[in-house]
mmCIF file of C-alpha atoms and ligand atoms in Angstrom:
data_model
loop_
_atom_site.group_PDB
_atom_site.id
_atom_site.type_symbol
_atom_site.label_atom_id
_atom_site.label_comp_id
_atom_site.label_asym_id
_atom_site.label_seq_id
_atom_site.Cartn_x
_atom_site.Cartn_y
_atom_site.Cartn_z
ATOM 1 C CA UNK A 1 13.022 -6.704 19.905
ATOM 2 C CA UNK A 2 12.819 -4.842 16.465
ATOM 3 C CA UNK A 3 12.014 -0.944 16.349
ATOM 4 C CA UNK A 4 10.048 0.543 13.690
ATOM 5 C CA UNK A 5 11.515 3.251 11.820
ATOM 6 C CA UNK A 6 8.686 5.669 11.639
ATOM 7 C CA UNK A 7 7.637 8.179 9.385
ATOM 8 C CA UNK A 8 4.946 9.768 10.851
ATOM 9 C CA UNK A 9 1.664 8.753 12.555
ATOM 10 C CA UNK A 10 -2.468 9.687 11.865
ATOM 11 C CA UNK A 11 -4.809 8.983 14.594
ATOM 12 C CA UNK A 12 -7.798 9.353 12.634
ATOM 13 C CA UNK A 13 -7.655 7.407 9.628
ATOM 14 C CA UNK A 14 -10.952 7.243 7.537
ATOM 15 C CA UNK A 15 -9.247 6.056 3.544
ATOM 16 C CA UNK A 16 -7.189 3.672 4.993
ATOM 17 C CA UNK A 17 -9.013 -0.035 5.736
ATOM 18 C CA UNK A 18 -12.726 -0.137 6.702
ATOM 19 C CA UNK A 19 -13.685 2.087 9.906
ATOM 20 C CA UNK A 20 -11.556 4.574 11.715
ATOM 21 C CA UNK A 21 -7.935 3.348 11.666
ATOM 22 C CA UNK A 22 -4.437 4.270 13.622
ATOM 23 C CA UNK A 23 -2.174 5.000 10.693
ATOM 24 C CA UNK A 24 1.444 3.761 11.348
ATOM 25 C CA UNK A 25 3.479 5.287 7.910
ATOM 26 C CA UNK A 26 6.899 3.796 7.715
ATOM 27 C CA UNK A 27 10.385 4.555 6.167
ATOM 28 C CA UNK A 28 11.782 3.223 3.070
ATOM 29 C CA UNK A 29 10.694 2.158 -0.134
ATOM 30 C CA UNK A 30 12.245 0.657 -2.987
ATOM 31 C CA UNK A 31 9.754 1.602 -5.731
ATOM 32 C CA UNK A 32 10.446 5.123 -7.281
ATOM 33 C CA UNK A 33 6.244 6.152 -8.578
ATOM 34 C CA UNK A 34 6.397 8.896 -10.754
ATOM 35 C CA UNK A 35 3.399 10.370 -9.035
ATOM 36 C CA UNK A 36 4.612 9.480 -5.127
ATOM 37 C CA UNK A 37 3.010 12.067 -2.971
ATOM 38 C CA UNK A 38 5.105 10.854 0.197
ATOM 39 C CA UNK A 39 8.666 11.007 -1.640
ATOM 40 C CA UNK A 40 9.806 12.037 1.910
ATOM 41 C CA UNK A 41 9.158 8.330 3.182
ATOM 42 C CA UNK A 42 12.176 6.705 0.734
ATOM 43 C CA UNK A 43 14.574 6.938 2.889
ATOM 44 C CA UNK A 44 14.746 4.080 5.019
ATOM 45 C CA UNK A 45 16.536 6.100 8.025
ATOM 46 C CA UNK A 46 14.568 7.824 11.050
ATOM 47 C CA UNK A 47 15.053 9.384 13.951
ATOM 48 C CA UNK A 48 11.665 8.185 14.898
ATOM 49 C CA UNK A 49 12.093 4.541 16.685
ATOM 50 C CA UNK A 50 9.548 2.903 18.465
ATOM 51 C CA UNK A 51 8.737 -0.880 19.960
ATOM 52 C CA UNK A 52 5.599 -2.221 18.815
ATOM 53 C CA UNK A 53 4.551 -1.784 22.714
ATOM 54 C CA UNK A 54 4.711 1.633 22.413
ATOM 55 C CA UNK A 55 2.883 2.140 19.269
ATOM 56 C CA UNK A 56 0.090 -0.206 20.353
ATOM 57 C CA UNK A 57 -0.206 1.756 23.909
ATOM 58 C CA UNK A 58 -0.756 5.131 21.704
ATOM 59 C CA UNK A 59 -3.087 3.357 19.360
ATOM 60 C CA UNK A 60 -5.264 1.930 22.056
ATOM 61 C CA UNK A 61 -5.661 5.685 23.179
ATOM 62 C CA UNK A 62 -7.964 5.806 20.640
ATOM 63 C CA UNK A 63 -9.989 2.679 20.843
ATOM 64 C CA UNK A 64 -13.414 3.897 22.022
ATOM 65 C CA UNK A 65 -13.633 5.579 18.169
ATOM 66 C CA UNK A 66 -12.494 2.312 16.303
ATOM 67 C CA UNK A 67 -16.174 0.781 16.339
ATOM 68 C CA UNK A 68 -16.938 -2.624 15.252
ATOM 69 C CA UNK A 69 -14.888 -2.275 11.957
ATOM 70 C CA UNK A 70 -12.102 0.106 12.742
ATOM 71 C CA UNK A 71 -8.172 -0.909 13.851
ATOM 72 C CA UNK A 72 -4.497 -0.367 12.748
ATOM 73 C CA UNK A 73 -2.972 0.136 9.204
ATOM 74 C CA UNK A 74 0.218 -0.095 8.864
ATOM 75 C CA UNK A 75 1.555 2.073 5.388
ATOM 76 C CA UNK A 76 4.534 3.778 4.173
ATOM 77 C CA UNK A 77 6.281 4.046 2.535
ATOM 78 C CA UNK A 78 6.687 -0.074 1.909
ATOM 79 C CA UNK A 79 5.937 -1.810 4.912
ATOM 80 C CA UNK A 80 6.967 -4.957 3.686
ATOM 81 C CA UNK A 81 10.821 -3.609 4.222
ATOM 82 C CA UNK A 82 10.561 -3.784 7.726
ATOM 83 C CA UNK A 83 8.515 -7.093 7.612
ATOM 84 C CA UNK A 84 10.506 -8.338 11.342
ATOM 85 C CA UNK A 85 8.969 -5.172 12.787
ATOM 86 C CA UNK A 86 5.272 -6.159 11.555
ATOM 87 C CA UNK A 87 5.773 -9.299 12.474
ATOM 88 C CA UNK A 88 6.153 -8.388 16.069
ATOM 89 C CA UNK A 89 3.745 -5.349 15.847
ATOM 90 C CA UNK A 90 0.841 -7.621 14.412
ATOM 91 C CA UNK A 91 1.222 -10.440 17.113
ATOM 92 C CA UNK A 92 1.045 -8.212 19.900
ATOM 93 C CA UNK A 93 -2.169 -6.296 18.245
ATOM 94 C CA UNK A 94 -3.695 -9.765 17.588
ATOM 95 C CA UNK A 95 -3.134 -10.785 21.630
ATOM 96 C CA UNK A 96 -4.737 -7.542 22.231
ATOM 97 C CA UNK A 97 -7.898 -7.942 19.613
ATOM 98 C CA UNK A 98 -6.443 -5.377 17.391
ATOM 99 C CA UNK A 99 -7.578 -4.918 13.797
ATOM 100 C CA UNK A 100 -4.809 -5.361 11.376
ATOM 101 C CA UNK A 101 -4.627 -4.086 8.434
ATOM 102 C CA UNK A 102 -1.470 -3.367 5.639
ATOM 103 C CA UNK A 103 -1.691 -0.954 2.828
ATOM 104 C CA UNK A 104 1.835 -2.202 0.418
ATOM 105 C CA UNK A 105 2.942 -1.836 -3.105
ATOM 106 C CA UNK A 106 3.873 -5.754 -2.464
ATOM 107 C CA UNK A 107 7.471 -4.397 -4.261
ATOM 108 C CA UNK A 108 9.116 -6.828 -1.570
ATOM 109 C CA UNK A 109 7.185 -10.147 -2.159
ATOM 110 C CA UNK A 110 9.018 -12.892 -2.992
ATOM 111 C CA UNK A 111 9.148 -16.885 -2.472
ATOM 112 C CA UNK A 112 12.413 -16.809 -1.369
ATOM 113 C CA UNK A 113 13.964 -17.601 2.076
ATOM 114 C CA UNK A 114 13.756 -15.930 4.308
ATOM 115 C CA UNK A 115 11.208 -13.335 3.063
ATOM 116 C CA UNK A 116 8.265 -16.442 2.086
ATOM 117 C CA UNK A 117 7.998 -18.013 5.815
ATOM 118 C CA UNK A 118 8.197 -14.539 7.403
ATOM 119 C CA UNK A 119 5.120 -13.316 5.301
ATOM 120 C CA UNK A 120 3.285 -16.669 5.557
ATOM 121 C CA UNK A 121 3.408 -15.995 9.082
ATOM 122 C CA UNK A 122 2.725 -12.474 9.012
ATOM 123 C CA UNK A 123 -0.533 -13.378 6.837
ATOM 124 C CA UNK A 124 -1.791 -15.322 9.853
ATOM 125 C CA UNK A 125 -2.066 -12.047 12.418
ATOM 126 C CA UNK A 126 -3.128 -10.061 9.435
ATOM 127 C CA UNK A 127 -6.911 -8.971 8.683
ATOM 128 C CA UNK A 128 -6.800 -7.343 5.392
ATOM 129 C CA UNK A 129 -4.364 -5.791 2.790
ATOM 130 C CA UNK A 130 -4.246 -2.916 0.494
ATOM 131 C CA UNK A 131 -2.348 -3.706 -2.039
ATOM 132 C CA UNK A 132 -1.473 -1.346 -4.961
ATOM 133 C CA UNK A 133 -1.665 -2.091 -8.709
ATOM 134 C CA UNK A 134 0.634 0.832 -10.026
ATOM 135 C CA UNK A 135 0.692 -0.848 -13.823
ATOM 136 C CA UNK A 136 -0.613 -4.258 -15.040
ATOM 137 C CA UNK A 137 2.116 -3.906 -18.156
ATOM 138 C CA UNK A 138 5.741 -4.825 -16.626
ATOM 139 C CA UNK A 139 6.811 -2.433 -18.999
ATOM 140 C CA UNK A 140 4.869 -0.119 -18.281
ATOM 141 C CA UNK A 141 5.377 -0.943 -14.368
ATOM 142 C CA UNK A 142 8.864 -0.425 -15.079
ATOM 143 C CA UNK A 143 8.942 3.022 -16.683
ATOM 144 C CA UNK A 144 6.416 4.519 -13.525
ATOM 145 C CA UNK A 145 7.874 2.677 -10.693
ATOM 146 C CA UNK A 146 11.477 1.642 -11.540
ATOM 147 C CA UNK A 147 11.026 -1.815 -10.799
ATOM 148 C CA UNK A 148 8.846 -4.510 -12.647
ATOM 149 C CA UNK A 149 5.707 -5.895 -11.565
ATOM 150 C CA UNK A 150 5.932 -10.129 -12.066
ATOM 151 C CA UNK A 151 6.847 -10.370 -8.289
ATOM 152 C CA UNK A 152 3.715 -8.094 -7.420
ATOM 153 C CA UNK A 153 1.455 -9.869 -9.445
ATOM 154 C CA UNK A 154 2.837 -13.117 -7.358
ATOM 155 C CA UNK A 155 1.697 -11.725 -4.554
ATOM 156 C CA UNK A 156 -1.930 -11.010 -5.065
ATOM 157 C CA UNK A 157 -1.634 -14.489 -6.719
ATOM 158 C CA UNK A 158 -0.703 -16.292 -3.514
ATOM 159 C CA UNK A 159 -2.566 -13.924 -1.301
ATOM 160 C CA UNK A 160 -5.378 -15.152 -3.601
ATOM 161 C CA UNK A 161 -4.834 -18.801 -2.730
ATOM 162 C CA UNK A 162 -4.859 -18.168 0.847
ATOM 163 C CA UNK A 163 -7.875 -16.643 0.717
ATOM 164 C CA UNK A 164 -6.737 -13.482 2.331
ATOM 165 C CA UNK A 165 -8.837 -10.516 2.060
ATOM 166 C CA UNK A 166 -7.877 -8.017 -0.420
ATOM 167 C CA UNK A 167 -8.727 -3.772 -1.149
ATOM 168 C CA UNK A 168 -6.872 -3.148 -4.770
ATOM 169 C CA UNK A 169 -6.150 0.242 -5.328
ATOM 170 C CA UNK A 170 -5.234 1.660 -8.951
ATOM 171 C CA UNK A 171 -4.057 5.563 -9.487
ATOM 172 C CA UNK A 172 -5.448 6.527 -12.309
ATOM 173 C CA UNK A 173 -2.535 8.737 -14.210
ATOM 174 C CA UNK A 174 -3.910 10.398 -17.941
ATOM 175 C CA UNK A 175 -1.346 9.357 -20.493
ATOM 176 C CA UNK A 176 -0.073 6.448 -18.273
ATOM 177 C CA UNK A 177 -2.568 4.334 -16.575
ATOM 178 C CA UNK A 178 -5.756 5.895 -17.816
ATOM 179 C CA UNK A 179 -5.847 3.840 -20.581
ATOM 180 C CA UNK A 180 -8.898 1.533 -21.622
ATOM 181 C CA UNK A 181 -6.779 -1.233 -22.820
ATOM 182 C CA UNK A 182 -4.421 -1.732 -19.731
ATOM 183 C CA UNK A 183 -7.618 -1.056 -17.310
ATOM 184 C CA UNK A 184 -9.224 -4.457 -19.083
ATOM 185 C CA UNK A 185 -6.145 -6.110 -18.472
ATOM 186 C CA UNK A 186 -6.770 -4.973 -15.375
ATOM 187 C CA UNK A 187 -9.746 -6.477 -14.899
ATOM 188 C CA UNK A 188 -8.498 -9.726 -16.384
ATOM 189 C CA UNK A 189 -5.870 -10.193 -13.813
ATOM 190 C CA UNK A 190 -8.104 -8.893 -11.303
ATOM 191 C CA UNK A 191 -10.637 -11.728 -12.332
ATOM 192 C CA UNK A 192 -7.999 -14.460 -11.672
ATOM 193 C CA UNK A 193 -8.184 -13.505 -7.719
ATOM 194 C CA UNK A 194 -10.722 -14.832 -5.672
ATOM 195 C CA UNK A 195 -10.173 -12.786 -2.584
ATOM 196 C CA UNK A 196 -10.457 -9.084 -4.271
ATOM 197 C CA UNK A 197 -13.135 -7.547 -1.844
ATOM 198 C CA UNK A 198 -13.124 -4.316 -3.094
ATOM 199 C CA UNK A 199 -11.224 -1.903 -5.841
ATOM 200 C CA UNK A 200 -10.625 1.604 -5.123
ATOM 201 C CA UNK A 201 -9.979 3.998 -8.443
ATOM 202 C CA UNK A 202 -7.749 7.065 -6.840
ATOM 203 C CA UNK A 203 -7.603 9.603 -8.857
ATOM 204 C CA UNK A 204 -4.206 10.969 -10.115
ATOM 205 C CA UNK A 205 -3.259 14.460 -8.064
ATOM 206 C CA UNK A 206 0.000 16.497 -7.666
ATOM 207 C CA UNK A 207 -0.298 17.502 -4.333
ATOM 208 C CA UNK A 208 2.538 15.592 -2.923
ATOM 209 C CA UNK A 209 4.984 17.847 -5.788
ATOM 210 C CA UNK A 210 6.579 19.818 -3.168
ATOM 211 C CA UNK A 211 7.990 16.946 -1.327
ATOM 212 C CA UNK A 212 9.934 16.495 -4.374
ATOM 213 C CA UNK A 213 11.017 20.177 -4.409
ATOM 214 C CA UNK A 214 11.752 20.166 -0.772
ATOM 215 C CA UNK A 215 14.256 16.969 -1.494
ATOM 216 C CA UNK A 216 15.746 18.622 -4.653
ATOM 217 C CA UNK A 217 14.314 17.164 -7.329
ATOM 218 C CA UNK A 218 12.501 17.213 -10.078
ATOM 219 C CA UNK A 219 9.109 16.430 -10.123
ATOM 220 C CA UNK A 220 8.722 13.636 -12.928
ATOM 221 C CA UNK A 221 4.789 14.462 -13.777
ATOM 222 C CA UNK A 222 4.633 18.235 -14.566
ATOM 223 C CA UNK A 223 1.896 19.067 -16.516
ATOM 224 C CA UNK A 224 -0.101 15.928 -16.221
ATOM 225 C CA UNK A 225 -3.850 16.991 -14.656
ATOM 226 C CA UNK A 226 -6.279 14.824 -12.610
ATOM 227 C CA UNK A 227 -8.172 13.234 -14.793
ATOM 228 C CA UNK A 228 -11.193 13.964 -15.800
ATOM 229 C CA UNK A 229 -14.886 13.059 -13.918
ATOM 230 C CA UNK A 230 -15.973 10.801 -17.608
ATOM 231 C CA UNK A 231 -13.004 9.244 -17.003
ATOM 232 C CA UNK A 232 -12.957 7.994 -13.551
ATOM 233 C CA UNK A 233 -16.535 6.760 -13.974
ATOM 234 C CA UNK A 234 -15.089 5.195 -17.060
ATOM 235 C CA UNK A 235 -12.112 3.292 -15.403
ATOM 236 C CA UNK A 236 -14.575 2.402 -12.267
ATOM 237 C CA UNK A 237 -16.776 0.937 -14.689
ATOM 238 C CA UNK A 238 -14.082 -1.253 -16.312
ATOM 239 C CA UNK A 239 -12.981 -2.240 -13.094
ATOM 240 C CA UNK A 240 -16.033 -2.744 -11.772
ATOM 241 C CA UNK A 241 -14.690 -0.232 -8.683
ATOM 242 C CA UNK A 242 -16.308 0.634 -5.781
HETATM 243 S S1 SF4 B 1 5.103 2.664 -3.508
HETATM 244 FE FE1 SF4 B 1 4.140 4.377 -2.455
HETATM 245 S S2 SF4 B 1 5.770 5.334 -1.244
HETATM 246 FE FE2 SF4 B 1 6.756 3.980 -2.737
HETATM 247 S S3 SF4 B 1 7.235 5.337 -4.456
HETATM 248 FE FE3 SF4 B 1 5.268 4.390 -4.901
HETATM 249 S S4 SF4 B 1 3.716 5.828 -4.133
HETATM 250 FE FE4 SF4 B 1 5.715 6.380 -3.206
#
C-alpha cells in the first residue's frame, strides 16, 4: 500500500472539474511558477499520510452533493509525483463509481520506464484532466517555471491520441504570458489536440504572495497587476476560451 502525502483537503470544490468535487491537494512539485499561489505545497514531505481507503471513505461523506457530474480531483502541488499513490487511489474510486478527475502541470510526463506504463494505466481509471499550459515558448517556459516545456507539450500530445478528455488552463501574467503572439501559438498547438474540451483563461492574481513571505522568500512578481478586463476578453477570444 502507498500513502499519499497530503497537503490539505476541500470538500466543496466548484473550479476544479465539472460539478461539485472532493479536492485532494498533494505535496511536492518540481516546477518553480513565478506566480505559484500554493508555494507551501513544494515540499514533497508531510505529516499528513493517508491510504487511498481513507480518503475515499471521507470523500464519499459527501456524495449526496456530487450530482450527476460531480467526483474527485486530485491537485497539488504535482500529482503526477506521487503517480503509485493515484494509481491505487483511482482504482479503488473507479470500483466504487467515483468520478476521477486530475488537475497537473504534466512537469512529470515522460515516455520513459517506468513512468510511461504507470500513466498508461493510470489514464484508464481516469475521467478527465486539467492540465496547465504555463508558456507555449520553452524559453519562455523556462524563465517562469524553471523547467522547459517539450515534455509537457508530449503529454497533451499523447493524451490527445488517446482520446482522453482534456480542460487546458492558461494564467494569464501581463508582461509574460499576456502576449498576443504567444496566445496564437497557443491556439496553434492547442489546434493540434483533438481531445481539448474546454480552455479556461485564469486571470493572473497575487494572492498566494504571502506564502512566499511566510517561507522566506522573495516574491518573484512584485508589481505585476491582474490584467486588465480588454485583455482577458482579448486572450479568451484568441483562445477561443470558455
Ligand atoms: S505547477 Fe502549480 S504548484 Fe507547481 S509551482 Fe507551478 S503553480 Fe505552483
Amino acid at each position: 500500500m502507498t500513502l499519499g502525502r497530503i497537503h490539505s483537503i476541500e470538500t466543496f470544490g466548484s473550479v476544479d472539474g465539472p460539478g461539485v468535487r472532493f479536492i485532494i491537494f498533494l505535496k511536492g512539485c518540481n516546477l518553480r511558477c513565478k506566480y505559484c499561489h500554493n508555494a507551501d505545497t513544494w515540499n514533497p514531505e508531510s505529516k499528513d499520510v493517508r491510504s487511498a481507503t481513507e480518503l475515499l471513505d471521507k470523500a464519499e461523506r459527501y456524495k449526496s452533493y456530487w450530482g450527476d457530474e460531480g467526483g474527485i480531483t486530485v491537485s497539488g502541488g504535482e500529482p503526477l509525483l506521487q503517480i503509485d499513490f493515484l494509481l491505487e487511489l483511482f482504482k479503488e474510486a473507479k470500483s466504487r463509481g467515483i468520478n476521477t478527475c486530475i488537475d497537473t502541470a504534466a512537469e512529470p510526463f515522460t515516455r520513459e520506464e517506468p513512468f510511461f506504463s504507470k500513466f498508461k494505466e493510470l489514464m484508464e481509471y481516469t475521467d478527465l484532466l486539467l492540465v496547465d499550459i504555463k508558456h507555449i515558448d520553452n524559453e519562455e517556459h523556462i524563465k517562469l517555471t524553471g523547467k522547459p516545456n517539450e515534455n509537457i507539450k508530449d503529454c497533451l500530445q499523447y493524451l490527445s491520441e488517446i482520446g482522453k478528455p482534456i480542460w487546458i488552463r492558461h494564467v494569464l501574467v501581463p508582461g509574460i504570458t499576456d502576449n498576443d503572439e504567444y496566445l496564437q501559438k497557443t491556439r496553434e498547438f492547442l489546434d493540434t489536440l483533438t481531445n481539448v474540451q474546454r480552455v479556461d483563461v485564469l486571470p493572473y492574481h497575487s494572492l498566494g504572495q504571502f506564502k512566499w513571505e511566510e517561507l522566506g522568500m522573495k516574491y518573484q512578481l512584485e508589481g505585476v497587476e491582474a490584467p486588465s478586463a480588454e485583455r482577458i476578453q482579448n486572450a479568451k477570444d484568441i483562445l477561443r476560451a470558455n
